[in-house]
Tab-separated table of C-alpha atoms and ligand atoms in Angstrom:
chain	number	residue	atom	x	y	z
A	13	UNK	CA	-22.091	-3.994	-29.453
A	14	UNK	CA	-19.032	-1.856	-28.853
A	15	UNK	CA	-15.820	-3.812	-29.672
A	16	UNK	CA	-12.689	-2.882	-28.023
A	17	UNK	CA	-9.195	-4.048	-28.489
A	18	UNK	CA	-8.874	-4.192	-24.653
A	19	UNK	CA	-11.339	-3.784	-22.111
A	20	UNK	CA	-9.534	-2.837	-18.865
A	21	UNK	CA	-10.984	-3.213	-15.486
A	22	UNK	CA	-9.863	-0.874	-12.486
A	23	UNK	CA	-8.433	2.301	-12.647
A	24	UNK	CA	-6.055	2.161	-10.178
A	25	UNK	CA	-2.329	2.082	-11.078
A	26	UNK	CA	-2.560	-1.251	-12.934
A	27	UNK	CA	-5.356	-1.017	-15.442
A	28	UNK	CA	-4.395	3.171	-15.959
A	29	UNK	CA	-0.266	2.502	-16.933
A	30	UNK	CA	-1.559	-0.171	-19.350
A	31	UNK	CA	-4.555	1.993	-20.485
A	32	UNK	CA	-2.344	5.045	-21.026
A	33	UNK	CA	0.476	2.811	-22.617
A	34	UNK	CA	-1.661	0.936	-24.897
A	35	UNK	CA	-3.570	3.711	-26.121
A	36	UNK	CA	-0.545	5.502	-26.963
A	37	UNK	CA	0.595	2.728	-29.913
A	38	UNK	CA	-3.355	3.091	-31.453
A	39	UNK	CA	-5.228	0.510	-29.133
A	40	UNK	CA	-8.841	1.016	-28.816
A	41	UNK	CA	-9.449	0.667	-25.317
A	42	UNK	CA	-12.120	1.011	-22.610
A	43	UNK	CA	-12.077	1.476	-19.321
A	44	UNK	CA	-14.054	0.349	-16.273
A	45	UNK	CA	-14.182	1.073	-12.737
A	46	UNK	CA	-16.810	0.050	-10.516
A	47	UNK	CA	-16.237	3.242	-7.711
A	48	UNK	CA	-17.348	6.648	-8.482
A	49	UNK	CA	-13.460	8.050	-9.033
A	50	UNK	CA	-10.320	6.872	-10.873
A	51	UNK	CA	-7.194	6.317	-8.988
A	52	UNK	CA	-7.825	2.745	-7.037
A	53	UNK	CA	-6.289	2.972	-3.482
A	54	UNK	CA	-4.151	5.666	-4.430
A	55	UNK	CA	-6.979	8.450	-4.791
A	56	UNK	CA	-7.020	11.512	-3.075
A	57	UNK	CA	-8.882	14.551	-2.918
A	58	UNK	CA	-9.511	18.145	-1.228
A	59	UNK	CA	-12.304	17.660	1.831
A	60	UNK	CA	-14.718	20.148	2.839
A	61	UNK	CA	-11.964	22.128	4.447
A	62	UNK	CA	-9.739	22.120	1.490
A	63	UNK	CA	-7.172	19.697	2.891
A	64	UNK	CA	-6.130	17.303	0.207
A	65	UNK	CA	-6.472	13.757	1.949
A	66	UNK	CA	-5.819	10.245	1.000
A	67	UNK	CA	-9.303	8.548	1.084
A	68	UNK	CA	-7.893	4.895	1.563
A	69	UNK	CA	-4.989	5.509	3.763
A	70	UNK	CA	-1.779	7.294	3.657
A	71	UNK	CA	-0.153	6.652	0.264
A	72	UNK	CA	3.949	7.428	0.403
A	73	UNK	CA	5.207	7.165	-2.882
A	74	UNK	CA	9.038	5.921	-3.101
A	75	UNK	CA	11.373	4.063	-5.666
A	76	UNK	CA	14.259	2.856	-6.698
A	77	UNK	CA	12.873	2.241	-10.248
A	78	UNK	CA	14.067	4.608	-12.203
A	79	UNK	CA	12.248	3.535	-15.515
A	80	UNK	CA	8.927	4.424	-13.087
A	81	UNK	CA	10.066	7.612	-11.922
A	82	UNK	CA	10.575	8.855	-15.113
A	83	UNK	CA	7.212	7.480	-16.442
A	84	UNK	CA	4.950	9.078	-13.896
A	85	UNK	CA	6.983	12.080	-13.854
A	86	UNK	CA	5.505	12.639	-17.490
A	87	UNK	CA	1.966	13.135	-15.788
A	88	UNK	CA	3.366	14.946	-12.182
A	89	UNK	CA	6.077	16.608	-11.063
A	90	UNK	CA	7.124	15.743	-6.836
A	91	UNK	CA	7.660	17.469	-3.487
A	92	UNK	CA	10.398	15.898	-2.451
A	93	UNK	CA	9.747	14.464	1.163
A	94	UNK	CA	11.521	11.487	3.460
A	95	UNK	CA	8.435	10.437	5.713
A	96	UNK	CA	9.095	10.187	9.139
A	97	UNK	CA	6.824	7.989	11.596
A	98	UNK	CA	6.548	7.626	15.246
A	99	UNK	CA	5.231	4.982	17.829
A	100	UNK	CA	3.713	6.216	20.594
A	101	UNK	CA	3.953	4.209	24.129
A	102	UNK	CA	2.399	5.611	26.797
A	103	UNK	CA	2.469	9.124	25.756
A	104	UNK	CA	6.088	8.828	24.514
A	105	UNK	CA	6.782	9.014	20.857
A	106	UNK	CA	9.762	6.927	19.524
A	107	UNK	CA	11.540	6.485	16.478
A	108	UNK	CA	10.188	3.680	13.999
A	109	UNK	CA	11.751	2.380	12.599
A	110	UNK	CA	13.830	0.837	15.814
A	111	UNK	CA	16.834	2.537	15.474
A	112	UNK	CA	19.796	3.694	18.009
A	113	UNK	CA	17.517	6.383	19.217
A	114	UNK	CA	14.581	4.128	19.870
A	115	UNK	CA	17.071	1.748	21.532
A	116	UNK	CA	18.669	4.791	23.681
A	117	UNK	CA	15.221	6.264	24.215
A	118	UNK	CA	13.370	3.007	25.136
A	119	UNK	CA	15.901	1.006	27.649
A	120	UNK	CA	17.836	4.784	29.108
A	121	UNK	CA	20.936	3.796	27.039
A	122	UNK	CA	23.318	6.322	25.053
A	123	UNK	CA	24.994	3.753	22.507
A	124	UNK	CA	27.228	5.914	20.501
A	125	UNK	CA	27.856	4.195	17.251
A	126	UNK	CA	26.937	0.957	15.189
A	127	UNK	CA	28.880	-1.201	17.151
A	128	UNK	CA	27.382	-0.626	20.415
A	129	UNK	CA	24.063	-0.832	19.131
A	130	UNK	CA	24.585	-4.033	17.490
A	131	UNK	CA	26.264	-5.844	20.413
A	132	UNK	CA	23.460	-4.250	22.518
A	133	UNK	CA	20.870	-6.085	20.084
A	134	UNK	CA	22.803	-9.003	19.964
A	135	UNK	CA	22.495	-9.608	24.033
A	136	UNK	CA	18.652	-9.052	23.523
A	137	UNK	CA	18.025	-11.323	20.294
A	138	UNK	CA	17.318	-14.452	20.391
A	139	UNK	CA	18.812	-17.967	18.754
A	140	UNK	CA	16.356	-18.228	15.924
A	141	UNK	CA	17.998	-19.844	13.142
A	142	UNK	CA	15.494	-19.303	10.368
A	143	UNK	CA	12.291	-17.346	11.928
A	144	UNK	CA	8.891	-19.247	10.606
A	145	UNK	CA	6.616	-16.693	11.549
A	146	UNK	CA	6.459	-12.815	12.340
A	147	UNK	CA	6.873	-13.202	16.363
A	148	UNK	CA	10.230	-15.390	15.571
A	149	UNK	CA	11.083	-12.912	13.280
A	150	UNK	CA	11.685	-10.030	15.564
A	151	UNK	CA	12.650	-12.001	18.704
A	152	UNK	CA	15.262	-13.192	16.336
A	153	UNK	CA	16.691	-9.493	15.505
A	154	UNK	CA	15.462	-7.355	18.766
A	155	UNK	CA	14.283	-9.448	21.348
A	156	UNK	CA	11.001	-9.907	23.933
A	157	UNK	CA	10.881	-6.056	25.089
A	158	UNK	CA	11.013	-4.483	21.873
A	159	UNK	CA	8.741	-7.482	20.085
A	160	UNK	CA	6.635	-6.811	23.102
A	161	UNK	CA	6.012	-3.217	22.791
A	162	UNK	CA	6.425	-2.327	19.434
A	163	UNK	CA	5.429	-5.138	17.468
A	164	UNK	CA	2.926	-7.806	19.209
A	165	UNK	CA	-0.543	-5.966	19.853
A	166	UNK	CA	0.512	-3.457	16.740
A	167	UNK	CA	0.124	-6.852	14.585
A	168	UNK	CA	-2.959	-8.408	16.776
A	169	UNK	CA	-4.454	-4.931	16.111
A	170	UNK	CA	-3.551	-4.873	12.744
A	171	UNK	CA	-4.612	-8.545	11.463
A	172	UNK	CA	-6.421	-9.687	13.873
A	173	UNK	CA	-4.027	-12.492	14.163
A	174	UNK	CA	-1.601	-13.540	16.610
A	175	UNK	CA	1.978	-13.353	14.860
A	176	UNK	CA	2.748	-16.557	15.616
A	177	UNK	CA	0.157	-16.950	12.818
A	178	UNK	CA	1.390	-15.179	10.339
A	179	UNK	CA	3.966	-15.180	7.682
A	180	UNK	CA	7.302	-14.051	8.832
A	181	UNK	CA	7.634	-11.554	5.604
A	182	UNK	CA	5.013	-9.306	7.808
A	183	UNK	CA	7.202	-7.662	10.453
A	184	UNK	CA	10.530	-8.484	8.035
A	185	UNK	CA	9.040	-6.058	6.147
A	186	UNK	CA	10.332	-3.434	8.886
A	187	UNK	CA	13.567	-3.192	9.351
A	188	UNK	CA	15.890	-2.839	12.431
A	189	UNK	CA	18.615	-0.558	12.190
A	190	UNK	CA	21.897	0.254	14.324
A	191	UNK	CA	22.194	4.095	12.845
A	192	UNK	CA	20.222	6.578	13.419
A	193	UNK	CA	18.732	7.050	10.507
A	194	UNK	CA	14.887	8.534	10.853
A	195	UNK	CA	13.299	8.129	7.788
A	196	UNK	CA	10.545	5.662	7.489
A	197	UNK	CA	11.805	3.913	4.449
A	198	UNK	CA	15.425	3.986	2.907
A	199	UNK	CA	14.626	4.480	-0.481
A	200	UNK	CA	16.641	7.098	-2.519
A	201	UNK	CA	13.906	8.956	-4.036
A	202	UNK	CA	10.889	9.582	-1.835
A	203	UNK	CA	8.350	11.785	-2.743
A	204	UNK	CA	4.661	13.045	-3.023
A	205	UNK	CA	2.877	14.602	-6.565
A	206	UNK	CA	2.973	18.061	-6.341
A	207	UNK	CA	-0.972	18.489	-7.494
A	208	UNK	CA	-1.758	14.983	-5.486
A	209	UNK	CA	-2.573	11.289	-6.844
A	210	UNK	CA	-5.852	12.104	-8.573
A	211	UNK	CA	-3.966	14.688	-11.099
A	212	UNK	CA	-1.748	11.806	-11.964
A	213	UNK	CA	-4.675	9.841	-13.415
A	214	UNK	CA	-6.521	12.746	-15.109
A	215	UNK	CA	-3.247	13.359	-17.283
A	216	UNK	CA	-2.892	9.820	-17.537
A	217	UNK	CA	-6.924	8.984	-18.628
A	218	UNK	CA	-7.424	12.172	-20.459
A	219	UNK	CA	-7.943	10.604	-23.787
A	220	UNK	CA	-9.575	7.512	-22.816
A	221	UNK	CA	-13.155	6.263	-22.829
A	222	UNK	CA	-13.808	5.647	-19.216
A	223	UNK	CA	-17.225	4.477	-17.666
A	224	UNK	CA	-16.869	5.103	-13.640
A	225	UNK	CA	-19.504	3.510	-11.672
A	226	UNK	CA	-19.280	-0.025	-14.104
A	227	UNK	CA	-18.931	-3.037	-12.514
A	228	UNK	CA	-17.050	-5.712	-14.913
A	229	UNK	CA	-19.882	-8.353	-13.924
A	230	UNK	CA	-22.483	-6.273	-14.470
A	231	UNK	CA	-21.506	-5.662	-18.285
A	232	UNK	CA	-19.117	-7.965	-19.454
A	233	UNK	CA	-21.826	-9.774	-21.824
A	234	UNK	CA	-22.206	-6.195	-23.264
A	235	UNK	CA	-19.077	-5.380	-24.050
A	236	UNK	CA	-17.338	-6.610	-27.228
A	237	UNK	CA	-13.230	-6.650	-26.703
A	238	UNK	CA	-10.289	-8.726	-28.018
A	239	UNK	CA	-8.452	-8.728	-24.347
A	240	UNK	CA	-8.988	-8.231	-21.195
A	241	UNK	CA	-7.061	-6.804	-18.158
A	242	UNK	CA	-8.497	-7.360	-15.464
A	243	UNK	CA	-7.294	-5.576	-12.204
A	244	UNK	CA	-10.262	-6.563	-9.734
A	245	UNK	CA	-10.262	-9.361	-7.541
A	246	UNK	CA	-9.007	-12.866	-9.127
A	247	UNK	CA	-11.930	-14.565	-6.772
A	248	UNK	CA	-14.797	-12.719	-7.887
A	249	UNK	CA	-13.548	-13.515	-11.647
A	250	UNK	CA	-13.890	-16.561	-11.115
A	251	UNK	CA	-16.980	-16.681	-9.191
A	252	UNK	CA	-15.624	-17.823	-5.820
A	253	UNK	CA	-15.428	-20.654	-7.272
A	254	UNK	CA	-12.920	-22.192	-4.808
A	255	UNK	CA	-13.418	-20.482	-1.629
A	256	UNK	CA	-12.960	-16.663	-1.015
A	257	UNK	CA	-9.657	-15.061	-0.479
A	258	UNK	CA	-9.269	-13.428	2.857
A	259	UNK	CA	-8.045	-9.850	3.410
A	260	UNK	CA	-7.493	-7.268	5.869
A	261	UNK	CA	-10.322	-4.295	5.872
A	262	UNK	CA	-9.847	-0.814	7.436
A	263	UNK	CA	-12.206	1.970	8.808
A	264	UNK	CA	-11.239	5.128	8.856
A	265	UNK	CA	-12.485	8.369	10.359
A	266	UNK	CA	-11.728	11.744	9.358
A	267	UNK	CA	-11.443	14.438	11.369
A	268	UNK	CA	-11.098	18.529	10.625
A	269	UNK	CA	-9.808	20.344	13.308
A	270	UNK	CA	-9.702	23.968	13.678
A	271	UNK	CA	-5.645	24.241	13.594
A	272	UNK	CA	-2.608	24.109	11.573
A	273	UNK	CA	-1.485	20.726	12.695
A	274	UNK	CA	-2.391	18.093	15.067
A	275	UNK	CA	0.798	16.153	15.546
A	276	UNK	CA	4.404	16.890	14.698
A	277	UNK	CA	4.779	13.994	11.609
A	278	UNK	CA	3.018	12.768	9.071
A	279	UNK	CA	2.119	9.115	10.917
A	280	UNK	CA	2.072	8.297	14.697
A	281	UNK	CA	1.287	4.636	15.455
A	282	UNK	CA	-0.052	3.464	18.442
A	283	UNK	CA	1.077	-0.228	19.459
A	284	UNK	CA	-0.767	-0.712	22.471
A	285	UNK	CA	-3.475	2.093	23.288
A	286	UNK	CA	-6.846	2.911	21.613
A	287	UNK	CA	-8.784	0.579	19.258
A	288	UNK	CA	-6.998	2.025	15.937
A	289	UNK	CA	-3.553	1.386	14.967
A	290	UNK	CA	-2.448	4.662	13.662
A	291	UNK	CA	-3.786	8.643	13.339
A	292	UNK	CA	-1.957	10.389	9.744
A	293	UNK	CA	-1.780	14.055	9.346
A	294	UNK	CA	-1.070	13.994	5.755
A	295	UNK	CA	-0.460	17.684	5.139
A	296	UNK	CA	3.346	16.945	6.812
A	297	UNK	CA	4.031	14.899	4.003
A	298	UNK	CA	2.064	16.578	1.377
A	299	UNK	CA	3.549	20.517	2.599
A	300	UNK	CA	0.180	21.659	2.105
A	301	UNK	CA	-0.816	25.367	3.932
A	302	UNK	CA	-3.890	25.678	4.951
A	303	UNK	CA	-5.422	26.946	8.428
A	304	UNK	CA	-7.045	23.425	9.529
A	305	UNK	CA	-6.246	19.972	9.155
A	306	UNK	CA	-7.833	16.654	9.088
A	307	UNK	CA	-6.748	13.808	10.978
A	308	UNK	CA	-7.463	10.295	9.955
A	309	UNK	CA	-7.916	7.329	12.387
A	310	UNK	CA	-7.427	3.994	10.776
A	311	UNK	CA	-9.309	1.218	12.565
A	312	UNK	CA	-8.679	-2.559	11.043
A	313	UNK	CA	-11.389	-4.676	10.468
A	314	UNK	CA	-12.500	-8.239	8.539
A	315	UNK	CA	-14.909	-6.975	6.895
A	316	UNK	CA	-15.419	-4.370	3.965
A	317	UNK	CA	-13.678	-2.939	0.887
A	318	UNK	CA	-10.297	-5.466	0.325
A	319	UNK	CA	-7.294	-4.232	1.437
A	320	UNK	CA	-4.546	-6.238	2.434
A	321	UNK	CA	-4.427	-9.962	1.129
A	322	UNK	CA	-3.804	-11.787	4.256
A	323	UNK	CA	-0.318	-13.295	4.373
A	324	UNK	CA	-0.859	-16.779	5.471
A	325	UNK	CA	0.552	-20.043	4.001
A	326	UNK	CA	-3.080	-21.716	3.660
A	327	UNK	CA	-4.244	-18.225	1.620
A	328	UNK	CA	-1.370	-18.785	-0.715
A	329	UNK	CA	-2.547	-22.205	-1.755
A	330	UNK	CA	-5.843	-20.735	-2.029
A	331	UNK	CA	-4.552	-18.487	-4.326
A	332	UNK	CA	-2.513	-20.995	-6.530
A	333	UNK	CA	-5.892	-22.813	-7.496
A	334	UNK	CA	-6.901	-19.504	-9.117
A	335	UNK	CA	-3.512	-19.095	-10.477
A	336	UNK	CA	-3.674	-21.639	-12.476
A	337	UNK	CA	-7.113	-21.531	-13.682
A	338	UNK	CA	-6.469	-17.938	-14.989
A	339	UNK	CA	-3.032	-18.772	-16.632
A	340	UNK	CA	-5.324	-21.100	-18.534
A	341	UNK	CA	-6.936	-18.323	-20.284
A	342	UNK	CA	-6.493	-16.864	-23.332
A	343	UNK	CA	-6.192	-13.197	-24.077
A	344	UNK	CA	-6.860	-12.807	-20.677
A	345	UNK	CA	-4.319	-11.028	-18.411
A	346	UNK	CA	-4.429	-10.345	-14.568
A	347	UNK	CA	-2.319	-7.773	-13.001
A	348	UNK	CA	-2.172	-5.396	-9.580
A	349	UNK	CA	-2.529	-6.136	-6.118
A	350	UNK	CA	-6.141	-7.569	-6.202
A	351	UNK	CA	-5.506	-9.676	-9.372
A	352	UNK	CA	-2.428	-11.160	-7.895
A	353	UNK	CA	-3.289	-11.491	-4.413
A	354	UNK	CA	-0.383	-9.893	-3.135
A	355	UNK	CA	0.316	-6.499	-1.170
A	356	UNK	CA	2.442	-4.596	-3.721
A	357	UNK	CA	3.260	-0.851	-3.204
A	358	UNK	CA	2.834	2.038	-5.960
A	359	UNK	CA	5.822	1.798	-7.870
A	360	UNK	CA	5.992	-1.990	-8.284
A	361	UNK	CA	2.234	-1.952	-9.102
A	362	UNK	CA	4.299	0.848	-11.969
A	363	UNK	CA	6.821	-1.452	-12.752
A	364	UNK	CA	5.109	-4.404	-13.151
A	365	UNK	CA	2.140	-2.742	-15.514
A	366	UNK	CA	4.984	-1.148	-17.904
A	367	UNK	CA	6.747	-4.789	-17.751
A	368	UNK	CA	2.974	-6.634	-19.103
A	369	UNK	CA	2.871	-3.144	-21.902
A	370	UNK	CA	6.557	-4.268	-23.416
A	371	UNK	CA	5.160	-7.888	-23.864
A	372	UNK	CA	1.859	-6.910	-25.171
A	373	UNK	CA	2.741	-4.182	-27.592
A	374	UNK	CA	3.918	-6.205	-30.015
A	375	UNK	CA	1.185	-8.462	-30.123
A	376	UNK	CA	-2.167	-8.087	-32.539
B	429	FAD	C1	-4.105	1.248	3.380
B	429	FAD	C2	-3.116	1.168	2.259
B	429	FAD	C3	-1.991	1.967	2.290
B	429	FAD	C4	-1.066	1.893	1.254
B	429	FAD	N1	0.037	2.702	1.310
B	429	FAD	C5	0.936	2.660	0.319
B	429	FAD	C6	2.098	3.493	0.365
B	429	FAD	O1	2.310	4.248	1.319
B	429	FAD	N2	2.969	3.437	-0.676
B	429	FAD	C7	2.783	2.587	-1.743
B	429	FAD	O2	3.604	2.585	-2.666
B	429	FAD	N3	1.698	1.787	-1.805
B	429	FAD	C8	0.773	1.803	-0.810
B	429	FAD	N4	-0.326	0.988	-0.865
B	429	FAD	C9	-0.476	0.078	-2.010
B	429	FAD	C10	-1.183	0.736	-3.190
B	429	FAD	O3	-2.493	1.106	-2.820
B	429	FAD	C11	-1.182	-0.257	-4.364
B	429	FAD	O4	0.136	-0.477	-4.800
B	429	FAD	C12	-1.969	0.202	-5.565
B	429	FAD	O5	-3.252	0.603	-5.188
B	429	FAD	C13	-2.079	-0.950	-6.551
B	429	FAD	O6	-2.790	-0.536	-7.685
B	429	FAD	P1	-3.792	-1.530	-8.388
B	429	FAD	O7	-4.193	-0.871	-9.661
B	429	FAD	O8	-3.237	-2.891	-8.440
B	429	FAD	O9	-5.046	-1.666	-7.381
B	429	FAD	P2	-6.137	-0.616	-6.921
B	429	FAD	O10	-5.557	0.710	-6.674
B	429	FAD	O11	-6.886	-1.255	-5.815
B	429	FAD	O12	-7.098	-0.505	-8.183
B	429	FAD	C14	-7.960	-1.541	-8.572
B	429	FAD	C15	-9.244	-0.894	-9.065
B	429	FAD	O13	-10.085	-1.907	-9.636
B	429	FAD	C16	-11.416	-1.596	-9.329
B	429	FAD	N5	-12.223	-2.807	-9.446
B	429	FAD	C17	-12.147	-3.928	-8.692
B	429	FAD	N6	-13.064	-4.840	-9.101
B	429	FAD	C18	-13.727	-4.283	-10.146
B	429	FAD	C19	-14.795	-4.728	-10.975
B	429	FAD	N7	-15.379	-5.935	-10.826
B	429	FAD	N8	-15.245	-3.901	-11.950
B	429	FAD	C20	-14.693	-2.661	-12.120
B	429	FAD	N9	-13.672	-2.187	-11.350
B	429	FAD	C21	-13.196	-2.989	-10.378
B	429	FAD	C22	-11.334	-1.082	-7.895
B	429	FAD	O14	-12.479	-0.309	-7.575
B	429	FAD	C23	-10.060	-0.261	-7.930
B	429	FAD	O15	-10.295	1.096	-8.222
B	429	FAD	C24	-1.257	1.007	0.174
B	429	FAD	C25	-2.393	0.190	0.156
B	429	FAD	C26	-3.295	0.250	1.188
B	429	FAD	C27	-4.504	-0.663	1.177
């Protein structure tokens, strides 16, 4: 039997920082991933028409760690780029963000500065002292119109939940703003990898075993290791044992057109019309040339690969109970979105596999 110092399971973000890290102070390690590809979530590649695309959804990478930015900018360097996304209602496109231009576009206004915004926002709000859910939470900072438009049937669409059901962190998330500021997130340093995720993880693998296609529960009676990070789903660990965790699925469908570019940005969402939630162009964001472009439609669904952990108070609890069975365990150490049931972007999925390294490198 092949002994390992650590067997690592996913290589998304997670298991490939620790992989790379740990091999790099003389760990023997092994990695498995059950798809055909490294990368997890954040994989990309170049279609049949040579458009590099983002197989499981757009994937903006920003930070304000700078301890990550300098870590992955040993395996990439960036195209700078501030992501800009639209809603479109009834063939309109506004800013989203809401901003002063969404608020001037959507009720025929011309507020001219901070001020008038915010006094304009604070005659629409309304008296919610501590929101409990996500409809409170933006009736609370914009009011019924804009909640109405922008935000109710985008969330139904998207969780297939009423907001009144969900956690209020959802639509917090998203802020409202009184500038005019366009960009989608305000993070100082926004960028893409110049040669794409997938280069990222070849420079970051290229000197560890890896077995693609090798699913943990298939083999882990046939692999010998010391510890184990495991990146995968903490339910399936543990055999379902208490009930399964629920997430958020999503379908999407590609399209290659025969043009330059389909839309003007990199994102358009769509609130209230059609069955999916948003169409990306991700050649705005990833400055690609090339003659055609594919589109991708992004329709949500229950069922299928796991996506987004559903952000619900009784899923939490559910959660706990694994918690605490798997902080039991010894050698044993659980890390990344799936692991921890918990939607984390790119950089803290970074931050929080260099944070696990500094602990374990010290240890046997
Ligand atoms: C639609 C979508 C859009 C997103 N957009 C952004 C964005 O714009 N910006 C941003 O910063 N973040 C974004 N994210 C979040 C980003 O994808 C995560 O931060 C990142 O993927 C977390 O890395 P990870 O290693 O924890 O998980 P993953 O990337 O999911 O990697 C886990 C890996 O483990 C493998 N695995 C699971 N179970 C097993 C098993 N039993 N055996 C072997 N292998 C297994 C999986 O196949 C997978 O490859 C987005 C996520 C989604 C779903």
């Amino acid at each position: 039997m092949e002994r390992v110092d650590y067997l690592i399971v996913g290589a998304g973000f997670a298991g490939s920082v620790l992989a790379e890290r740990l091999h790099s102070i003389g760990k023997k390690v092994l990695v498995i991933e059950k798809r055909d590809h490294i990368g997890g979530n954040s994989f990309d590649y170049h279609d049949e028409a040579e458009v590099l695309v983002h197989k499981y959804g757009p994937h903006y990478f920003r930070t304000e760690y700078e301890e990550v930015k300098s870590y992955l900018s040993r395996f990439t360097e960036w195209i700078p780029h501030e992501y800009i996304i639209k809603a479109s209602i009834k063939e309109r496109l506004y800013s989203f963000p809401i901003n002063r231009n969404t608020l001037n576009q959507f009720f025929g206004l011309s507020l001219k500065n901070e001020e008038e915004a915010k006094e304009f926002l604070d005659s629409k709000k309304e008296k919610i002292a501590d929101p409990k859910n996500a409809e409170e939470q933006v009736l609370a900072l914009a009011g019924k119109e804009i909640y109405e438009a922008f935000f109710k049937n985008y969330t139904i669409k998207q969780w297939g939940i009423h907001p009144t059901d969900l956690d209020a962190s959802i639509t917090a998330r998203i802020p409202i703003r009184t500038n005019t500021d366009e960009r989608y997130f305000g993070t100082s340093f926004q960028a893409m990898p110049k040669e794409g995720y997938h280069k990222i993880f070849e420079n970051m693998l290229k000197d560890i075993p890896l077995k693609l296609n090798t699913d943990f529960n298939q083999v882990k009676e046939k692999i010998g290791y010391k510890k184990l990070i495991y990146t995968g789903p903490i339910d399936a660990f543990f055999n379902y044992r208490f009930g399964k965790l629920p997430y958020r699925s999503l379908h999407f469908i590609f399209k290659t057109l025969d043009k330059e570019y389909f839309q003007d940005y990199s994102q358009v969402n769509y609130p209230n019309e059609h069955d999916y939630t948003r169409i990306v162009e991700i050649k705005h964001a990833t400055h690609q040339k090339c003659p055609k472009t594919t589109i991708v439609e992004e329709y949500p669904k229950d069922e299928g690969e796991p996506f987004y952990p559903i952000p619900r108070k009784q899923n939490k609890e559910l959660y706990k109970q694994y918690q605490k069975v798997a902080e039991k365990l010894k050698n044993t150490y659980f890390i990344g979105r799936l692991a921890q049931y918990k939607y984390i972007n790119m950089d803290q999925t970074v931050k929080s596999a260099l944070d696990l390294f500094e602990k374990l490198k010290d240890e046997d």
